[in-house]
Coordinates of C-alpha atoms and ligand atoms in Angstrom, one line a residue:
M233 CA -12.8 66.5 9.0
A234 CA -10.9 65.0 6.1
T235 CA -10.8 68.4 4.4
N236 CA -9.4 70.0 7.5
N237 CA -6.7 67.4 7.7
A238 CA -5.8 68.0 4.1
K239 CA -5.6 71.7 4.7
A240 CA -3.4 71.3 7.7
S241 CA -1.1 69.0 5.8
N242 CA -0.9 71.5 2.9
A243 CA 0.0 74.2 5.3
K244 CA 2.7 72.0 6.8
K245 CA 4.2 71.2 3.4
K246 CA 4.7 74.9 2.8
E247 CA 6.8 75.1 6.0
V248 CA 9.1 72.3 4.8
K249 CA 12.4 73.8 3.9
K250 CA 13.5 72.9 0.4
E251 CA 16.0 75.4 -0.7
T252 CA 18.6 75.5 2.1
K253 CA 22.1 74.1 1.6
L254 CA 21.5 71.2 -0.7
G255 CA 24.6 69.7 -2.2
L256 CA 28.2 71.0 -2.8
T257 CA 29.2 73.8 -5.2
Y258 CA 32.6 72.2 -6.1
K259 CA 33.4 68.7 -7.4
K260 CA 36.2 66.6 -6.0
D261 CA 37.9 65.9 -9.3
E262 CA 37.5 69.5 -10.7
N263 CA 38.5 71.7 -7.8
F264 CA 39.9 69.6 -5.0
G265 CA 41.0 72.3 -2.7
E266 CA 37.7 74.2 -2.7
W267 CA 35.8 70.8 -2.5
Y268 CA 37.8 69.9 0.6
S269 CA 37.1 73.3 2.3
E270 CA 33.4 73.0 1.4
V271 CA 33.1 69.4 2.7
V272 CA 34.7 69.9 6.1
V273 CA 32.3 72.9 6.7
S274 CA 29.1 71.5 5.1
S275 CA 29.4 68.2 6.9
E276 CA 29.6 70.1 10.1
M277 CA 33.1 68.8 11.0
I278 CA 34.8 72.2 11.0
E279 CA 33.9 75.9 11.5
Y280 CA 36.3 78.5 10.3
Y281 CA 37.6 80.8 13.0
D282 CA 38.8 84.4 12.8
I283 CA 42.5 83.4 13.3
S284 CA 44.1 82.0 10.2
G285 CA 45.1 78.3 10.6
C286 CA 42.8 77.8 13.6
Y287 CA 39.6 75.8 13.3
I288 CA 36.6 74.9 15.5
L289 CA 36.4 71.1 15.7
R290 CA 32.6 70.5 15.9
P291 CA 31.0 67.5 17.7
W292 CA 30.9 65.5 14.4
T293 CA 34.7 65.7 14.3
M294 CA 35.3 65.1 18.0
A295 CA 33.2 61.9 18.0
I296 CA 35.5 60.4 15.4
W297 CA 38.6 61.7 17.2
E298 CA 37.3 60.1 20.4
T299 CA 36.7 56.7 18.7
L300 CA 40.4 56.7 17.6
Q301 CA 41.4 57.8 21.1
V302 CA 39.4 55.1 22.9
F303 CA 41.1 52.4 20.7
F304 CA 44.7 53.8 21.0
D305 CA 44.4 54.6 24.7
A306 CA 43.3 51.0 25.5
Q307 CA 46.1 49.6 23.4
I308 CA 48.9 51.6 25.0
K309 CA 47.5 50.8 28.5
K310 CA 48.0 47.2 27.6
M311 CA 51.6 48.1 27.0
N312 CA 51.7 49.6 30.5
I313 CA 52.1 53.1 29.1
K314 CA 50.5 55.6 31.5
N315 CA 48.8 58.9 30.7
A316 CA 50.1 62.1 32.3
Y317 CA 49.6 65.8 31.6
F318 CA 52.4 68.3 31.4
P319 CA 52.0 72.1 31.2
L320 CA 51.3 74.0 28.0
F321 CA 54.1 76.5 28.6
V322 CA 57.8 76.2 28.5
T323 CA 60.5 78.8 29.4
E324 CA 62.9 80.1 26.8
N325 CA 65.8 78.6 28.8
V326 CA 64.5 75.1 28.7
L327 CA 63.3 75.3 25.1
Q328 CA 66.8 76.3 24.1
K329 CA 68.3 73.2 25.7
E330 CA 67.3 71.5 22.5
K331 CA 68.7 74.3 20.4
D332 CA 70.6 72.1 17.9
H333 CA 67.6 70.9 16.1
I334 CA 65.2 73.6 17.4
E335 CA 67.0 76.2 15.2
G336 CA 65.0 75.2 12.1
F337 CA 61.7 75.2 14.1
A338 CA 62.3 78.5 15.9
P339 CA 60.1 80.6 13.6
E340 CA 57.1 78.4 14.4
V341 CA 57.2 78.8 18.1
A342 CA 54.4 81.0 19.6
W343 CA 55.2 83.1 22.6
V344 CA 53.2 84.7 25.4
T345 CA 54.8 88.1 26.3
K346 CA 52.2 89.9 28.4
S347 CA 49.7 89.5 31.1
G348 CA 47.2 92.3 30.7
Q349 CA 49.3 95.3 29.7
T350 CA 52.3 94.3 31.7
D351 CA 55.3 92.6 30.0
L352 CA 56.1 89.2 31.5
E353 CA 59.6 89.2 33.2
V354 CA 60.5 86.4 30.8
P355 CA 58.4 85.4 27.7
I356 CA 57.1 81.9 27.8
A357 CA 56.7 79.6 24.8
I358 CA 53.6 77.5 24.0
R359 CA 54.6 73.9 23.4
P360 CA 55.2 72.9 19.8
T361 CA 56.0 69.4 21.1
S362 CA 56.9 68.4 24.7
E363 CA 60.4 67.0 24.8
T364 CA 61.8 70.1 26.6
V365 CA 58.8 70.2 28.9
M366 CA 59.1 66.5 29.9
Y367 CA 62.7 65.5 29.8
P368 CA 64.0 67.6 32.7
Y369 CA 61.6 65.6 34.9
F370 CA 62.5 62.3 33.3
S371 CA 66.0 63.1 34.5
K372 CA 64.7 63.7 38.0
W373 CA 62.5 60.6 38.1
I374 CA 64.9 58.1 36.7
R375 CA 67.6 57.1 39.2
G376 CA 68.2 53.3 39.0
H377 CA 67.3 50.5 36.6
R378 CA 64.2 49.8 38.7
D379 CA 62.8 53.2 37.5
L380 CA 62.9 51.8 33.9
P381 CA 61.1 51.6 31.6
L382 CA 59.4 55.0 32.1
K383 CA 56.5 55.2 29.7
V384 CA 54.1 58.2 29.5
N385 CA 51.7 59.5 27.0
Q386 CA 49.7 62.7 26.9
W387 CA 46.6 63.7 25.0
C388 CA 46.9 67.4 24.3
N389 CA 47.0 70.4 21.9
V390 CA 50.2 71.8 20.5
V391 CA 50.8 75.0 18.6
R392 CA 53.1 75.5 15.6
W393 CA 52.8 78.9 13.9
E394 CA 53.0 77.6 10.4
F395 CA 53.5 80.1 7.5
S396 CA 52.7 77.8 4.6
H397 CA 49.1 77.6 3.5
P398 CA 46.9 76.3 6.3
T399 CA 44.4 73.5 5.6
P400 CA 41.9 72.2 8.2
F401 CA 43.2 69.0 9.9
I402 CA 46.1 68.7 7.5
R403 CA 48.1 71.8 8.5
S404 CA 46.7 73.9 11.3
R405 CA 48.4 76.1 13.8
E406 CA 46.9 74.4 16.7
F407 CA 46.1 70.7 16.6
L408 CA 45.3 67.8 18.9
W409 CA 47.5 64.8 19.2
Q410 CA 48.8 62.2 21.6
E411 CA 52.5 62.3 22.2
G412 CA 54.2 59.3 23.8
H413 CA 57.6 59.5 25.4
T414 CA 59.4 56.5 26.8
A415 CA 62.8 55.6 28.3
F416 CA 64.4 52.2 28.4
A417 CA 67.5 50.6 29.8
T418 CA 68.4 49.0 26.5
K419 CA 68.2 49.9 22.8
A420 CA 66.5 46.5 22.0
E421 CA 63.5 47.4 24.2
A422 CA 63.3 50.8 22.5
D423 CA 63.5 49.3 19.0
E424 CA 60.7 46.8 19.8
E425 CA 58.4 49.5 21.1
V426 CA 58.9 51.7 18.0
L427 CA 57.4 49.0 15.8
Q428 CA 54.6 48.1 18.3
I429 CA 53.4 51.7 18.2
L430 CA 53.8 51.9 14.4
E431 CA 51.6 48.8 14.1
L432 CA 48.9 50.7 16.2
Y433 CA 49.1 53.6 13.8
R434 CA 48.7 51.2 10.8
R435 CA 45.6 49.8 12.5
I436 CA 44.1 53.3 13.1
Y437 CA 44.5 54.1 9.4
E438 CA 43.6 50.7 7.9
E439 CA 41.2 49.1 10.3
F440 CA 39.4 52.3 11.5
L441 CA 39.8 54.9 8.8
A442 CA 39.9 52.3 5.9
I443 CA 43.0 54.0 4.4
P444 CA 45.9 51.9 3.2
V445 CA 49.3 53.0 4.5
I446 CA 52.9 52.1 3.9
K447 CA 55.1 51.4 6.9
G448 CA 58.7 52.3 6.6
Q449 CA 61.7 54.3 7.7
K450 CA 62.4 58.0 6.9
S451 CA 65.6 59.0 5.2
E452 CA 68.3 60.8 7.2
L453 CA 67.2 64.1 5.7
E454 CA 63.5 63.6 6.5
K455 CA 63.8 62.0 9.9
F456 CA 63.3 63.9 13.2
A457 CA 66.7 65.5 13.5
G458 CA 66.9 65.1 17.2
G459 CA 66.5 61.3 17.0
L460 CA 68.3 58.2 15.9
Y461 CA 65.8 57.0 13.3
T462 CA 62.2 57.7 12.4
T463 CA 59.5 55.3 11.3
S464 CA 56.2 56.3 9.8
V465 CA 53.0 55.3 8.1
E466 CA 52.6 57.0 4.8
A467 CA 49.2 57.6 3.1
F468 CA 48.5 59.0 -0.3
I469 CA 46.0 61.5 -1.7
P470 CA 45.2 60.5 -5.3
N471 CA 43.5 63.8 -6.3
T472 CA 46.6 65.8 -5.6
G473 CA 49.2 63.1 -6.2
R474 CA 50.8 63.8 -2.8
G475 CA 52.0 61.5 -0.1
I476 CA 51.2 62.4 3.4
Q477 CA 52.9 61.4 6.6
G478 CA 50.2 59.7 8.7
A479 CA 52.0 59.3 12.0
T480 CA 55.6 58.9 13.3
S481 CA 57.3 56.6 15.8
H482 CA 60.9 57.6 16.6
C483 CA 63.7 56.0 18.3
L484 CA 65.6 58.9 19.8
G485 CA 68.6 56.9 20.7
Q486 CA 70.6 58.6 23.6
N487 CA 70.6 62.1 22.1
F488 CA 68.1 63.5 24.5
A489 CA 69.5 61.5 27.4
K490 CA 72.8 63.4 26.8
M491 CA 71.2 66.8 26.5
F492 CA 69.0 66.3 29.6
Q493 CA 71.2 64.0 31.6
I494 CA 68.8 61.2 31.8
N495 CA 71.0 58.7 33.5
F496 CA 70.5 55.6 35.6
E497 CA 72.6 53.1 37.6
N498 CA 72.4 49.8 35.7
D499 CA 72.2 46.4 37.3
K500 CA 76.0 46.2 37.4
G501 CA 76.1 49.4 39.4
E502 CA 77.5 51.4 36.5
K503 CA 76.2 54.8 35.4
A504 CA 74.4 54.5 32.0
M505 CA 72.2 56.6 29.7
V506 CA 68.6 55.7 28.9
W507 CA 67.4 54.9 25.4
Q508 CA 64.3 56.9 24.4
N509 CA 61.4 56.8 21.9
S510 CA 58.7 59.3 21.1
W511 CA 55.7 58.9 18.9
A512 CA 52.6 60.8 17.8
Y513 CA 49.5 60.8 15.7
S514 CA 47.3 63.9 15.3
T515 CA 43.9 65.2 14.1
R516 CA 45.6 65.1 10.7
T517 CA 44.3 61.5 10.5
L518 CA 40.8 63.0 10.0
G519 CA 41.8 65.2 7.1
V520 CA 43.3 62.2 5.3
M521 CA 40.0 60.4 5.9
V522 CA 38.0 63.2 4.4
M523 CA 40.3 63.5 1.4
V524 CA 40.5 59.8 0.6
H525 CA 36.8 58.8 1.0
G526 CA 34.8 62.0 0.4
D527 CA 32.8 62.4 -2.8
D528 CA 30.7 64.9 -4.7
K529 CA 27.9 64.4 -2.2
G530 CA 30.1 65.2 0.8
L531 CA 31.8 63.2 3.5
V532 CA 31.9 59.4 3.5
L533 CA 32.5 57.9 6.9
P534 CA 33.9 54.4 7.4
P535 CA 31.3 52.6 9.7
R536 CA 33.9 51.9 12.4
V537 CA 34.3 55.6 13.1
A538 CA 30.8 56.9 12.3
S539 CA 29.1 58.3 15.4
I540 CA 25.8 57.6 13.6
Q541 CA 26.1 54.4 11.5
V542 CA 22.4 54.3 10.5
I543 CA 20.1 57.2 10.1
V544 CA 16.4 56.3 9.9
I545 CA 14.1 58.7 8.0
P546 CA 10.3 58.4 7.9
V547 CA 8.8 58.9 4.4
P548 CA 5.2 59.7 5.1
Y549 CA 4.1 60.8 1.6
K550 CA 0.6 60.9 0.3
D551 CA -2.1 59.8 2.8
A552 CA 0.2 57.6 4.7
D553 CA -0.5 56.4 8.2
V554 CA 2.1 58.8 9.8
T555 CA 1.7 57.3 13.3
A556 CA 2.3 53.8 12.1
I557 CA 5.4 54.9 10.1
K558 CA 6.8 56.7 13.1
A559 CA 6.3 53.7 15.2
A560 CA 8.0 51.5 12.7
C561 CA 10.9 54.0 12.6
E562 CA 11.2 54.0 16.4
T563 CA 11.1 50.2 16.5
T564 CA 13.9 50.1 13.9
V565 CA 16.1 52.4 15.9
Q566 CA 15.4 50.4 19.1
T567 CA 16.2 47.1 17.4
L568 CA 19.5 48.4 15.9
S569 CA 20.5 50.1 19.1
N570 CA 19.9 47.0 21.2
A571 CA 22.0 45.1 18.7
G572 CA 24.9 47.5 19.4
F573 CA 24.7 49.7 16.3
S574 CA 24.6 53.5 16.5
A575 CA 21.2 54.4 15.0
E576 CA 19.3 57.6 15.1
L577 CA 15.9 58.8 13.9
D578 CA 15.5 62.1 12.1
T579 CA 12.0 63.1 13.2
R580 CA 12.2 66.8 12.2
E581 CA 8.9 67.8 10.7
N582 CA 10.0 71.0 8.9
Y583 CA 12.4 69.2 6.6
S584 CA 11.4 67.0 3.7
P585 CA 12.7 63.5 3.4
G586 CA 14.7 64.5 0.3
W587 CA 16.4 67.3 2.2
K588 CA 17.2 64.8 5.0
Y589 CA 18.7 62.4 2.5
S590 CA 21.1 65.1 1.3
H591 CA 21.9 66.3 4.7
W592 CA 22.9 62.9 6.1
E593 CA 24.8 62.1 2.8
M594 CA 26.7 65.3 3.3
K595 CA 27.6 64.2 6.8
G596 CA 28.7 60.8 5.5
V597 CA 26.5 58.5 7.5
P598 CA 27.1 54.9 6.1
L599 CA 23.5 53.7 6.0
R600 CA 20.2 55.4 5.5
I601 CA 16.9 53.6 6.2
E602 CA 13.8 54.9 4.6
I603 CA 10.4 53.7 5.9
G604 CA 7.3 54.7 3.9
P605 CA 3.8 53.3 3.4
K606 CA 4.9 50.5 0.9
D607 CA 7.6 49.3 3.3
L608 CA 5.0 49.2 6.2
E609 CA 2.7 47.1 4.0
K610 CA 5.5 44.7 3.1
N611 CA 7.0 44.6 6.5
Q612 CA 10.3 45.7 5.2
V613 CA 12.6 48.7 5.3
R614 CA 14.6 50.3 2.5
V615 CA 18.3 50.5 3.2
V616 CA 20.6 52.8 1.2
R617 CA 24.4 52.6 1.2
R618 CA 26.3 55.9 1.3
D619 CA 29.4 54.5 -0.4
N620 CA 27.8 53.3 -3.6
G621 CA 24.1 54.4 -3.4
A622 CA 22.8 50.8 -3.6
K623 CA 19.3 50.4 -2.4
I624 CA 18.3 47.2 -0.6
D625 CA 14.8 46.2 0.6
V626 CA 15.3 44.3 3.9
P627 CA 12.6 42.3 5.6
V628 CA 12.2 43.6 9.1
N629 CA 13.0 40.2 10.5
D630 CA 16.5 40.2 8.9
L631 CA 17.3 43.8 9.9
V632 CA 20.0 43.3 12.4
E633 CA 21.8 40.6 10.4
K634 CA 21.6 42.6 7.2
V635 CA 22.8 45.9 8.7
K636 CA 25.7 44.1 10.3
E637 CA 26.7 42.6 6.9
L638 CA 26.2 45.9 5.1
L639 CA 28.3 47.9 7.6
G640 CA 31.1 45.3 7.3
S641 CA 30.9 45.4 3.6
I642 CA 31.1 49.2 3.4
Q643 CA 34.1 49.2 5.7
E644 CA 35.8 46.7 3.5
S645 CA 34.9 48.2 0.1
L646 CA 36.0 51.7 1.3
F647 CA 39.4 50.2 2.1
N648 CA 39.6 48.2 -1.1
A649 CA 38.5 51.2 -3.3
A650 CA 41.1 53.4 -1.6
K651 CA 43.8 50.8 -2.0
E652 CA 43.0 50.2 -5.7
K653 CA 43.2 54.0 -6.3
R654 CA 46.4 54.3 -4.3
D655 CA 48.0 51.3 -6.0
A656 CA 47.1 52.6 -9.4
C657 CA 49.2 55.7 -8.5
I658 CA 52.3 53.7 -7.5
K659 CA 54.9 53.7 -10.3
V660 CA 58.1 51.6 -10.2
V661 CA 60.8 53.5 -12.0
N662 CA 64.5 52.8 -12.8
T663 CA 65.6 56.0 -14.6
W664 CA 65.4 59.7 -14.1
D665 CA 63.2 60.3 -17.2
E666 CA 60.7 57.7 -15.9
F667 CA 60.8 59.3 -12.5
I668 CA 60.0 62.8 -13.9
A669 CA 57.2 61.5 -16.1
A670 CA 55.6 59.6 -13.2
L671 CA 56.0 62.6 -10.8
N672 CA 54.3 64.9 -13.3
D673 CA 51.5 62.3 -13.6
K674 CA 50.7 62.7 -9.8
N675 CA 52.2 59.4 -8.8
M676 CA 54.0 58.0 -5.8
I677 CA 57.2 56.5 -7.0
L678 CA 59.1 53.4 -5.9
A679 CA 62.7 53.7 -7.1
P680 CA 66.0 52.1 -6.4
W681 CA 68.2 54.6 -4.5
C682 CA 71.8 54.8 -3.5
D683 CA 70.7 56.2 -0.1
E684 CA 73.0 59.2 -0.2
E685 CA 71.8 62.5 1.3
E686 CA 73.5 64.5 -1.4
V687 CA 71.5 62.7 -4.1
E688 CA 68.3 63.3 -2.2
K689 CA 69.1 67.0 -1.9
D690 CA 69.9 67.0 -5.6
V691 CA 66.5 65.4 -6.5
K692 CA 64.8 68.1 -4.4
A693 CA 66.7 70.8 -6.2
R694 CA 66.1 69.4 -9.7
T695 CA 62.3 69.0 -9.0
K696 CA 61.8 72.4 -7.4
G697 CA 58.8 74.4 -8.8
E698 CA 55.3 75.6 -8.2
L699 CA 54.0 72.3 -6.9
G700 CA 56.9 71.8 -4.5
A701 CA 59.9 69.5 -4.7
A702 CA 59.8 65.7 -4.7
K703 CA 61.3 64.1 -1.6
T704 CA 61.6 60.7 -0.1
L705 CA 58.4 59.5 1.7
C706 CA 59.9 56.4 3.2
T707 CA 61.9 53.3 2.6
P708 CA 59.3 50.6 3.0
F709 CA 60.0 47.7 5.4
D710 CA 58.4 45.5 2.9
Q711 CA 61.3 45.7 0.3
P712 CA 60.9 44.2 -3.2
R713 CA 63.9 42.2 -4.3
L714 CA 66.8 44.4 -5.4
A715 CA 68.5 42.7 -8.4
E716 CA 72.2 42.7 -8.3
G717 CA 73.7 45.6 -10.3
T718 CA 70.6 47.8 -10.0
L719 CA 71.5 51.4 -10.2
C720 CA 70.1 54.5 -8.4
F721 CA 67.5 56.2 -10.6
A722 CA 69.0 59.6 -9.7
S723 CA 72.8 59.2 -9.4
G724 CA 73.5 56.0 -11.4
K725 CA 75.5 54.7 -8.5
P726 CA 74.8 51.2 -7.1
A727 CA 71.3 51.2 -5.5
K728 CA 71.1 50.1 -1.8
K729 CA 67.3 50.0 -1.4
W730 CA 63.9 50.7 -2.8
T731 CA 62.4 54.0 -1.6
Y732 CA 59.1 55.8 -2.1
W733 CA 59.4 59.3 -3.5
G734 CA 56.9 62.0 -4.3
R735 CA 55.5 65.4 -3.6
S736 CA 53.9 65.5 -0.2
Y737 CA 51.9 67.5 2.3
Ligands
86X272 C1 59.5 67.3 15.9 C2 59.2 65.2 17.2 C3 58.4 64.3 18.1 C4 57.1 64.1 20.1 C5 57.4 63.6 17.3 O1 57.3 63.6 16.1 C6 56.5 62.7 18.2 C7 56.0 63.3 19.4 N1 57.9 64.9 19.3 C8 58.6 66.5 16.8 N2 59.2 68.7 15.9 C9 59.8 69.5 16.7 O2 60.7 69.1 17.5 C10 59.5 70.9 16.7 C11 60.1 71.7 17.6 C12 59.7 73.1 17.6 CL1 60.4 74.2 18.6 C13 58.7 73.5 16.7 F1 58.4 74.8 16.7 C14 58.1 72.6 15.8 C15 58.5 71.3 15.8 N3 57.9 70.4 15.0 C16 58.3 69.2 15.0

C-alpha cells in the first residue's frame, strides 16, 4: 500500500509544471519600458489587442478600478452629485461649437462614417470628452436659480486617437474615466468644489494607491484652454524622471456658459450665466501604481486595492499529511474572510508551491501564507510579505491580528518608500545651469518663476530634444517662502512663485 502511494505521488510530481513563465525577462532599473510592458501582461492586468493603443483590461485590473470607483462614487454622492449617462456619439455640428479650443485636439477625434457599406449622411464623432455632448442639455435643464447647482458625473469610456507612443494605462486610445460636470450660481461655490474634488483625487493616490502626489495649479500654458483655471495632482515616476498628471479638477468659469448659453434667472429676477467645473480621473491611475511600486518580481499591490490580499498556499512536501494541511489552509482562509480580509486558497495540484509563489508575487498579492508539516506541528503559519520578502511565523491564534497589522504596515511602507524615492528626486534650483543639471539627472525641479508664458515657452524651446522638452508640472498650493528679491531661474526677472518643472508623460 505504502509503495503504491509513493508511486502515485511520484507520478503526480512529474505532472507538476515547473518551466512555465517563471519570472520577468527585464529588470526595472535596466530596461524600464520593456519591464513595464512585461509586468502589465505577466501579472494578467493587460492583454495586448490587435489595434495599436487599445488594450484588454483583464479582471485583475478591473477589480482595482472598481475599488477606486466604489470609493469615489460614494464620496461624490455625499456631495449630492448624481450619476448619469450620455451618448458615446456627437455630431460634427455640436462638436464644432467648442471649436476655439478643439482646434488643437481635432486630429485626435475618431469618426464613424459608415454603417455597413453605406456612408452615413453625416459622420459622427466618438466622444473624446463630453462637454459638447452634455452642455446643450445643461442649457435646456437650467432655467432658474432653483435648478442650481446641477451636478452630474458619468463613468464611461472615451476615445482619443493619439499618435505619440501608446503605453498601457498611461496613454491609450480608449480609456475609462469618470467625468464630472457641474454648474453653479456663483463662482465661490464652483471654487470650493474644485478643491473638494482635488482632495478626493489626492486620497485615491495617497490613501489607496500609496503614491505621493502634489496638489497645485497648472500654468496658463498647461491648463485646459477652455477653462478658467486647472488644478491637478501630480505624481512622479523615478525610473524615467518624469512627472505625470494624475487627475485634473477644472474651474471652467463662464466660458462654456457663453458658448452653450447656459443661463438662469437669479434670485433678483435678472438673467445670469452659470459658473461651471469639470473634473476627471482615469485608468491612468493604475499605470502610475504599476510604475511606482512594481519590482523585478512583478506587480506590487497596495493592500487597500488588492482584490486578493492574502494568498494561502499548501506546502505538502515529503510524507506530509496532505489532508491535515489542506484543512489548515481552508481554516486559515475562512478565519481571514470572516475577519473581513480578502483571502484565497491556491489548491491547484498540477503546480508546485514554488511556482505558485512566483505566480502570486508576479500578480502583486501583498501577503502569502505557506502552510507545511512544520507549521501544522507548531500550530503556526508562515507569512511572507510581497513588498520586502520578510518571513514571519505567526501562531494560529494571532492570525487575524497579525495579518491586519501586516497589511497596514505594507500599505504604509509602500507609501513611505515611494515618497522617499520621489523626494530624493526633487531638486530646488535658482539658476538655469542648476536647472539643466537637475533636469538631465532625471529630477523634478522646484524653481522660482516669473510666471510669464513667454518664459515658459522659451524653457520648452531651450530644452527640446530626444527626451522631450521640460515644462511646468504645477505651482504647488503648498508654497515655500519666496525671499524678497528672488529672481526667476529662467528669465532673471523678479520671481512670483515656486513652480515644479520637469519632463512629463
Ligand atoms: C480636455 C477637459 C475636461 C471633462 C477634463 O479634463 C475633465 C473632464 N473634460 C478635457 N480635452 C479636450 O477637451 C479634448 C477635446 C477633444 Cl475634441 C479631443 F480630441 C481631445 C481632448 N483632450 C482633452
